[in-house]
Amino acid sequence: MTADGTDGSAEPVLWLDEIRSEDIGTVGGKGASLGEMTAAGLPVPPGFIVTTDTYRTFIEETGIDEELFDAVDIDSDDSDALAAAEAKAEELILGTEMPEDVRSKILAAYDDLDDGEAFVAVRSSATLEDLESASFAGQQDTYLNVTREDLIDRIKDCWASLFTQRAIYYRNEQGFGHDAVDIAVVVQRMVDAEKSGVMFTSHPSSGEPKIIIEAAWGLGEAVVSGSVSPDNYVIDRETDETVEVTVADKKIKMVKDDETGETIEVEVPEDERNTQVLDEEELDQLVELGERAEAHYDEPQDVEWATIDGEVFMLQSRPITTISEDADGEADGPDGNVLLNGLGASPGIASGPARIVGALDQLDKVGEGDIIVTEMTTPDMVPAMKRADGIITDEGGMTSHAAIVARELGAPAVVGAGVGTKQLEDGQIVTIDGDKGSVTAGAVEPEEQTDSVESVRPENPVKPMTATEVKVNVSIPEAAERAAATGADGVGLLRMEHMILSTNKTPERYIEDHGEDAYVEEIVEGVRTVADEFYPRPVRVRTLDAPTDEFRQMEGGEDEPHEHNPMLGYRGIRRSLDRPELFAHELEAFRRLFEMGYDNVEIMFPLVNDSEDVTRARNLMESAGVDPAIRTWGVMVETPAAALSIEEMGEAGIDFASFGTNDLTQYTLAVDRNNEHVADRFDELHPAVLQLIGDAIETCREHDIATGICGQAGSKPGMVRFLVGEGVSSISANIDAVRDVQHEVKREEQKLLLDSVR
Ligand code: PEP
Ligand code: MG
């Protein structure tokens, strides 16, 4: 295909006045916006867009496309491979000549701007840009004051910016194909700005009808990059009056170096530093333009502007994304201010009013779309957690209750943030970033997704076939449907305690209030929801395992023993063996489930140390009418003792051993898993932990015992690679990680196969 139209393909460039918003797939987000502004009669500096087709033509006609996409098809967790991929992409794009017909058309368009004398701004305009996921947007490049001589090279630089390490990583993580993303380039006459800045046509946090203008001397880069404090003007849109003027001390400005044409930073002359940048007339012009832009787009706008010789130009206009629907007129302070940092425990971004939850009776106050802020969540908070859009806790680590449940609900969460309950105010609008672990002031509304975004999103991503089974962890039955939809090979861990504690009663109190049969049925119903959803895929159900401090928060918890260190105390199988009459109810629930035909249910005992624990549990199972010889049952390996006793436990009859790396790590390294002060020492990939696991897998393989992992580390690529290499039978991951783990397992299995034949 050529770009000269001889075979019917599109022109390599489109002028701004030929473009409308629906051309976004050809001109990218920025290009479409400039076209739309031009069409609306707004003063936009003239320019053209080098279209996405031109980028395609370039890579396809020169034949670099295959090599390019092969080069970036890498394991993005391998930082060396990422760096090499970026370098290779750059070498291919920058080192390949632009086809002559394309080159001459671009230069001809340039020559039409100011007779070939123009200094232009060259910016990339990606078709994915409007996704505005913080980690993607803004990664492409901008070049200012570009001349004819450098134009083609700068355009290629913009194309190459599609393959920075971050962009490659991001697309891999999101499952976007590298060959499904296109890039356009904006070439626009530079406005050699005397003054420039930004304008919000409504208050960016509260949405109040006020226009906010920020202004500084010189080119706008100084304001946008934050390297200068600009003047600030507030105009009341109802009265059209300027109600606030704050003149800043503007020490520097960005200007074009007349000799080199480059953008440089210079000091502002003394007499201008504290001088007001905009006069009333300019403010009026800006307000009028802002109102026109808002009317055209029918929503509040965030505008970049510049003036030259008293004439105002608009460089960019886009919807304000920070106004909260819940805004109550109160601004939340400077938008984007980081208020708290913690651990990113459940991915995603959510904004909403903070609801400080200090006591159980306050849960009602958490409504749809709120952000729960609490010391630590408890199982009875699950209904409120479901209503909320996000969760912040003062305490806890990646395997705390809040982290586990938030992941299953798909709600972003930041845990171990320290002082959230004290520092945040009830109703304050905040944004939490569950990847970065940050809490910031103000709101970010999700961007509308454009068609071009949809088109690169894998519609029905194919599940890779793997020899190692990839399962999913479920703690709350309500998450079963979401979990089953991942295509996982079964449930590697269904935690029974979440079902019981969500009633907000300890087992003893529940039985006291409702009777033994109701207690058994509560368990049956919870398990059944999940077993139904997955049938015939296996569902490993773990008997009760909650430490006394978790029980204490429930009704009836006052009778729990006070323990110096609950993590080393009365929990898991120890408690069950100590209270066989209570344990019998759990076993009776299994008996009923099997009787109902749920032969996909498997039984798993937590926190066993040795074969004695196992034998006693098995005997109780038998006495409850569950035949260990025909049912699939096994243990969690969560203590070094268990890892070292695996052979004897095999002799006691277990069918499987599942590594609970949350506990195995805490007990091997003596690092409390819920203590944020030592969170940096919690390392599931510590050689000691890996050795315990590796040796146990080897023993299990010798004795035909299936092995699995159901701790949080099963979602980590490094652990996945290790386990596949060791020959583990199954890996159970968090819902959000299942697809990535499937791919990681497949890659590792293929690598092992290749290695074996090489
Ligand atoms: C573990 O210890 O790894 C595990 C999965 O169990 P829990 O997190 O419930 O203790
Ligand atoms: Mg455990």
PDB file of N, CA and C in Angstrom, residues 383-439:
ATOM      1  N   PRO A 383     -20.842  -6.984  53.466  1.00  0.00           N
ATOM      2  CA  PRO A 383     -21.936  -6.322  52.737  1.00  0.00           C
ATOM      3  C   PRO A 383     -21.621  -4.843  52.465  1.00  0.00           C
ATOM      4  N   ALA A 384     -21.031  -4.162  53.441  1.00  0.00           N
ATOM      5  CA  ALA A 384     -20.671  -2.752  53.233  1.00  0.00           C
ATOM      6  C   ALA A 384     -19.542  -2.637  52.215  1.00  0.00           C
ATOM      7  N   MET A 385     -18.635  -3.598  52.248  1.00  0.00           N
ATOM      8  CA  MET A 385     -17.523  -3.569  51.285  1.00  0.00           C
ATOM      9  C   MET A 385     -18.057  -3.747  49.867  1.00  0.00           C
ATOM     10  N   LYS A 386     -19.130  -4.522  49.753  1.00  0.00           N
ATOM     11  CA  LYS A 386     -19.721  -4.726  48.423  1.00  0.00           C
ATOM     12  C   LYS A 386     -20.341  -3.436  47.898  1.00  0.00           C
ATOM     13  N   ARG A 387     -20.934  -2.661  48.818  1.00  0.00           N
ATOM     14  CA  ARG A 387     -21.547  -1.397  48.386  1.00  0.00           C
ATOM     15  C   ARG A 387     -20.486  -0.377  48.003  1.00  0.00           C
ATOM     16  N   ALA A 388     -19.360  -0.436  48.705  1.00  0.00           N
ATOM     17  CA  ALA A 388     -18.338   0.601  48.529  1.00  0.00           C
ATOM     18  C   ALA A 388     -17.619   0.450  47.190  1.00  0.00           C
ATOM     19  N   ASP A 389     -17.020   1.560  46.757  1.00  0.00           N
ATOM     20  CA  ASP A 389     -16.228   1.511  45.527  1.00  0.00           C
ATOM     21  C   ASP A 389     -14.757   1.254  45.809  1.00  0.00           C
ATOM     22  N   GLY A 390     -14.362   1.434  47.064  1.00  0.00           N
ATOM     23  CA  GLY A 390     -12.949   1.234  47.370  1.00  0.00           C
ATOM     24  C   GLY A 390     -12.755   1.124  48.869  1.00  0.00           C
ATOM     25  N   ILE A 391     -11.569   0.662  49.279  1.00  0.00           N
ATOM     26  CA  ILE A 391     -11.318   0.383  50.690  1.00  0.00           C
ATOM     27  C   ILE A 391      -9.928   0.886  51.085  1.00  0.00           C
ATOM     28  N   ILE A 392      -9.898   1.579  52.226  1.00  0.00           N
ATOM     29  CA  ILE A 392      -8.612   2.028  52.778  1.00  0.00           C
ATOM     30  C   ILE A 392      -8.541   1.515  54.212  1.00  0.00           C
ATOM     31  N   THR A 393      -7.441   0.863  54.578  1.00  0.00           N
ATOM     32  CA  THR A 393      -7.308   0.455  55.976  1.00  0.00           C
ATOM     33  C   THR A 393      -6.018   1.026  56.563  1.00  0.00           C
ATOM     34  N   ASP A 394      -6.053   1.262  57.868  1.00  0.00           N
ATOM     35  CA  ASP A 394      -4.845   1.740  58.555  1.00  0.00           C
ATOM     36  C   ASP A 394      -3.836   0.613  58.674  1.00  0.00           C
ATOM     37  N   GLU A 395      -4.370  -0.580  58.912  1.00  0.00           N
ATOM     38  CA  GLU A 395      -3.500  -1.702  59.235  1.00  0.00           C
ATOM     39  C   GLU A 395      -3.533  -2.750  58.132  1.00  0.00           C
ATOM     40  N   GLY A 396      -2.693  -3.762  58.310  1.00  0.00           N
ATOM     41  CA  GLY A 396      -2.803  -4.951  57.466  1.00  0.00           C
ATOM     42  C   GLY A 396      -1.855  -4.976  56.293  1.00  0.00           C
ATOM     43  N   GLY A 397      -1.675  -6.187  55.783  1.00  0.00           N
ATOM     44  CA  GLY A 397      -0.791  -6.400  54.647  1.00  0.00           C
ATOM     45  C   GLY A 397      -1.557  -6.975  53.474  1.00  0.00           C
ATOM     46  N   MET A 398      -0.811  -7.503  52.515  1.00  0.00           N
ATOM     47  CA  MET A 398      -1.398  -7.979  51.265  1.00  0.00           C
ATOM     48  C   MET A 398      -2.289  -9.207  51.456  1.00  0.00           C
ATOM     49  N   THR A 399      -2.195  -9.847  52.617  1.00  0.00           N
ATOM     50  CA  THR A 399      -3.022 -11.035  52.816  1.00  0.00           C
ATOM     51  C   THR A 399      -4.027 -10.811  53.934  1.00  0.00           C
ATOM     52  N   SER A 400      -4.242  -9.572  54.289  1.00  0.00           N
ATOM     53  CA  SER A 400      -5.214  -9.281  55.340  1.00  0.00           C
ATOM     54  C   SER A 400      -6.624  -9.453  54.786  1.00  0.00           C
ATOM     55  N   HIS A 401      -7.575  -9.461  55.686  1.00  0.00           N
ATOM     56  CA  HIS A 401      -8.966  -9.636  55.275  1.00  0.00           C
ATOM     57  C   HIS A 401      -9.351  -8.615  54.215  1.00  0.00           C
ATOM     58  N   ALA A 402      -9.018  -7.363  54.455  1.00  0.00           N
ATOM     59  CA  ALA A 402      -9.411  -6.308  53.513  1.00  0.00           C
ATOM     60  C   ALA A 402      -8.836  -6.582  52.134  1.00  0.00           C
ATOM     61  N   ALA A 403      -7.581  -6.996  52.096  1.00  0.00           N
ATOM     62  CA  ALA A 403      -6.915  -7.213  50.810  1.00  0.00           C
ATOM     63  C   ALA A 403      -7.564  -8.383  50.065  1.00  0.00           C
ATOM     64  N   ILE A 404      -7.821  -9.455  50.777  1.00  0.00           N
ATOM     65  CA  ILE A 404      -8.384 -10.657  50.136  1.00  0.00           C
ATOM     66  C   ILE A 404      -9.773 -10.370  49.587  1.00  0.00           C
ATOM     67  N   VAL A 405     -10.616  -9.794  50.432  1.00  0.00           N
ATOM     68  CA  VAL A 405     -12.012  -9.588  50.009  1.00  0.00           C
ATOM     69  C   VAL A 405     -12.094  -8.524  48.914  1.00  0.00           C
ATOM     70  N   ALA A 406     -11.301  -7.476  49.044  1.00  0.00           N
ATOM     71  CA  ALA A 406     -11.339  -6.418  48.025  1.00  0.00           C
ATOM     72  C   ALA A 406     -10.977  -6.997  46.662  1.00  0.00           C
ATOM     73  N   ARG A 407      -9.969  -7.845  46.633  1.00  0.00           N
ATOM     74  CA  ARG A 407      -9.571  -8.429  45.345  1.00  0.00           C
ATOM     75  C   ARG A 407     -10.717  -9.248  44.765  1.00  0.00           C
ATOM     76  N   GLU A 408     -11.382  -9.994  45.632  1.00  0.00           N
ATOM     77  CA  GLU A 408     -12.468 -10.833  45.119  1.00  0.00           C
ATOM     78  C   GLU A 408     -13.648 -10.003  44.638  1.00  0.00           C
ATOM     79  N   LEU A 409     -13.872  -8.893  45.311  1.00  0.00           N
ATOM     80  CA  LEU A 409     -14.985  -8.035  44.896  1.00  0.00           C
ATOM     81  C   LEU A 409     -14.603  -7.169  43.705  1.00  0.00           C
ATOM     82  N   GLY A 410     -13.307  -7.135  43.409  1.00  0.00           N
ATOM     83  CA  GLY A 410     -12.857  -6.274  42.312  1.00  0.00           C
ATOM     84  C   GLY A 410     -12.856  -4.809  42.727  1.00  0.00           C
ATOM     85  N   ALA A 411     -12.781  -4.552  44.043  1.00  0.00           N
ATOM     86  CA  ALA A 411     -12.780  -3.165  44.525  1.00  0.00           C
ATOM     87  C   ALA A 411     -11.347  -2.725  44.827  1.00  0.00           C
ATOM     88  N   PRO A 412     -10.903  -1.593  44.279  1.00  0.00           N
ATOM     89  CA  PRO A 412      -9.551  -1.134  44.584  1.00  0.00           C
ATOM     90  C   PRO A 412      -9.349  -0.962  46.093  1.00  0.00           C
ATOM     91  N   ALA A 413      -8.167  -1.289  46.581  1.00  0.00           N
ATOM     92  CA  ALA A 413      -7.921  -1.155  48.020  1.00  0.00           C
ATOM     93  C   ALA A 413      -6.478  -0.750  48.290  1.00  0.00           C
ATOM     94  N   VAL A 414      -6.339   0.094  49.319  1.00  0.00           N
ATOM     95  CA  VAL A 414      -5.019   0.455  49.833  1.00  0.00           C
ATOM     96  C   VAL A 414      -5.024   0.048  51.303  1.00  0.00           C
ATOM     97  N   VAL A 415      -4.120  -0.831  51.694  1.00  0.00           N
ATOM     98  CA  VAL A 415      -4.100  -1.284  53.089  1.00  0.00           C
ATOM     99  C   VAL A 415      -2.814  -0.818  53.773  1.00  0.00           C
ATOM    100  N   GLY A 416      -2.833  -0.853  55.101  1.00  0.00           N
ATOM    101  CA  GLY A 416      -1.644  -0.461  55.855  1.00  0.00           C
ATOM    102  C   GLY A 416      -1.276   0.992  55.632  1.00  0.00           C
ATOM    103  N   ALA A 417      -2.312   1.838  55.471  1.00  0.00           N
ATOM    104  CA  ALA A 417      -2.040   3.248  55.152  1.00  0.00           C
ATOM    105  C   ALA A 417      -1.794   4.076  56.414  1.00  0.00           C
ATOM    106  N   GLY A 418      -1.790   3.443  57.567  1.00  0.00           N
ATOM    107  CA  GLY A 418      -1.361   4.113  58.802  1.00  0.00           C
ATOM    108  C   GLY A 418      -2.408   4.943  59.513  1.00  0.00           C
ATOM    109  N   VAL A 419      -2.689   6.121  58.964  1.00  0.00           N
ATOM    110  CA  VAL A 419      -3.495   7.065  59.736  1.00  0.00           C
ATOM    111  C   VAL A 419      -4.762   7.525  59.012  1.00  0.00           C
ATOM    112  N   GLY A 420      -5.232   6.723  58.073  1.00  0.00           N
ATOM    113  CA  GLY A 420      -6.409   7.128  57.291  1.00  0.00           C
ATOM    114  C   GLY A 420      -7.592   7.489  58.156  1.00  0.00           C
ATOM    115  N   THR A 421      -7.862   6.667  59.170  1.00  0.00           N
ATOM    116  CA  THR A 421      -9.050   6.935  59.990  1.00  0.00           C
ATOM    117  C   THR A 421      -8.903   8.232  60.778  1.00  0.00           C
ATOM    118  N   LYS A 422      -7.684   8.654  61.009  1.00  0.00           N
ATOM    119  CA  LYS A 422      -7.486   9.893  61.767  1.00  0.00           C
ATOM    120  C   LYS A 422      -7.345  11.091  60.831  1.00  0.00           C
ATOM    121  N   GLN A 423      -6.700  10.857  59.707  1.00  0.00           N
ATOM    122  CA  GLN A 423      -6.371  11.991  58.842  1.00  0.00           C
ATOM    123  C   GLN A 423      -7.500  12.388  57.886  1.00  0.00           C
ATOM    124  N   LEU A 424      -8.223  11.412  57.380  1.00  0.00           N
ATOM    125  CA  LEU A 424      -9.264  11.751  56.419  1.00  0.00           C
ATOM    126  C   LEU A 424     -10.519  12.190  57.161  1.00  0.00           C
ATOM    127  N   GLU A 425     -11.295  13.010  56.483  1.00  0.00           N
ATOM    128  CA  GLU A 425     -12.542  13.445  57.111  1.00  0.00           C
ATOM    129  C   GLU A 425     -13.716  12.731  56.487  1.00  0.00           C
ATOM    130  N   ASP A 426     -14.727  12.486  57.282  1.00  0.00           N
ATOM    131  CA  ASP A 426     -15.920  11.843  56.767  1.00  0.00           C
ATOM    132  C   ASP A 426     -16.498  12.690  55.636  1.00  0.00           C
ATOM    133  N   GLY A 427     -16.737  12.085  54.487  1.00  0.00           N
ATOM    134  CA  GLY A 427     -17.325  12.828  53.371  1.00  0.00           C
ATOM    135  C   GLY A 427     -16.302  13.445  52.437  1.00  0.00           C
ATOM    136  N   GLN A 428     -15.054  13.473  52.854  1.00  0.00           N
ATOM    137  CA  GLN A 428     -14.013  14.063  52.013  1.00  0.00           C
ATOM    138  C   GLN A 428     -13.857  13.220  50.731  1.00  0.00           C
ATOM    139  N   ILE A 429     -13.784  13.910  49.579  1.00  0.00           N
ATOM    140  CA  ILE A 429     -13.652  13.164  48.325  1.00  0.00           C
ATOM    141  C   ILE A 429     -12.192  12.757  48.132  1.00  0.00           C
ATOM    142  N   VAL A 430     -11.988  11.467  47.952  1.00  0.00           N
ATOM    143  CA  VAL A 430     -10.624  10.974  47.762  1.00  0.00           C
ATOM    144  C   VAL A 430     -10.582  10.015  46.572  1.00  0.00           C
ATOM    145  N   THR A 431      -9.380   9.832  46.070  1.00  0.00           N
ATOM    146  CA  THR A 431      -9.166   8.844  45.007  1.00  0.00           C
ATOM    147  C   THR A 431      -8.137   7.852  45.497  1.00  0.00           C
ATOM    148  N   ILE A 432      -8.465   6.557  45.380  1.00  0.00           N
ATOM    149  CA  ILE A 432      -7.462   5.583  45.786  1.00  0.00           C
ATOM    150  C   ILE A 432      -6.946   4.856  44.553  1.00  0.00           C
ATOM    151  N   ASP A 433      -5.650   4.615  44.573  1.00  0.00           N
ATOM    152  CA  ASP A 433      -5.016   3.891  43.478  1.00  0.00           C
ATOM    153  C   ASP A 433      -4.521   2.568  44.059  1.00  0.00           C
ATOM    154  N   GLY A 434      -5.245   1.511  43.749  1.00  0.00           N
ATOM    155  CA  GLY A 434      -4.945   0.196  44.324  1.00  0.00           C
ATOM    156  C   GLY A 434      -3.743  -0.484  43.698  1.00  0.00           C
ATOM    157  N   ASP A 435      -3.160   0.131  42.669  1.00  0.00           N
ATOM    158  CA  ASP A 435      -1.911  -0.417  42.139  1.00  0.00           C
ATOM    159  C   ASP A 435      -0.734   0.237  42.849  1.00  0.00           C
ATOM    160  N   LYS A 436      -0.805   1.566  42.926  1.00  0.00           N
ATOM    161  CA  LYS A 436       0.330   2.288  43.517  1.00  0.00           C
ATOM    162  C   LYS A 436       0.262   2.309  45.038  1.00  0.00           C
ATOM    163  N   GLY A 437      -0.932   2.119  45.598  1.00  0.00           N
ATOM    164  CA  GLY A 437      -1.057   2.182  47.047  1.00  0.00           C
ATOM    165  C   GLY A 437      -1.181   3.607  47.555  1.00  0.00           C
ATOM    166  N   SER A 438      -1.697   4.524  46.720  1.00  0.00           N
ATOM    167  CA  SER A 438      -1.790   5.908  47.173  1.00  0.00           C
ATOM    168  C   SER A 438      -3.240   6.349  47.329  1.00  0.00           C
ATOM    169  N   VAL A 439      -3.421   7.332  48.198  1.00  0.00           N
ATOM    170  CA  VAL A 439      -4.729   7.966  48.371  1.00  0.00           C
ATOM    171  C   VAL A 439      -4.515   9.453  48.121  1.00  0.00           C
TER     172      VAL A 439
END
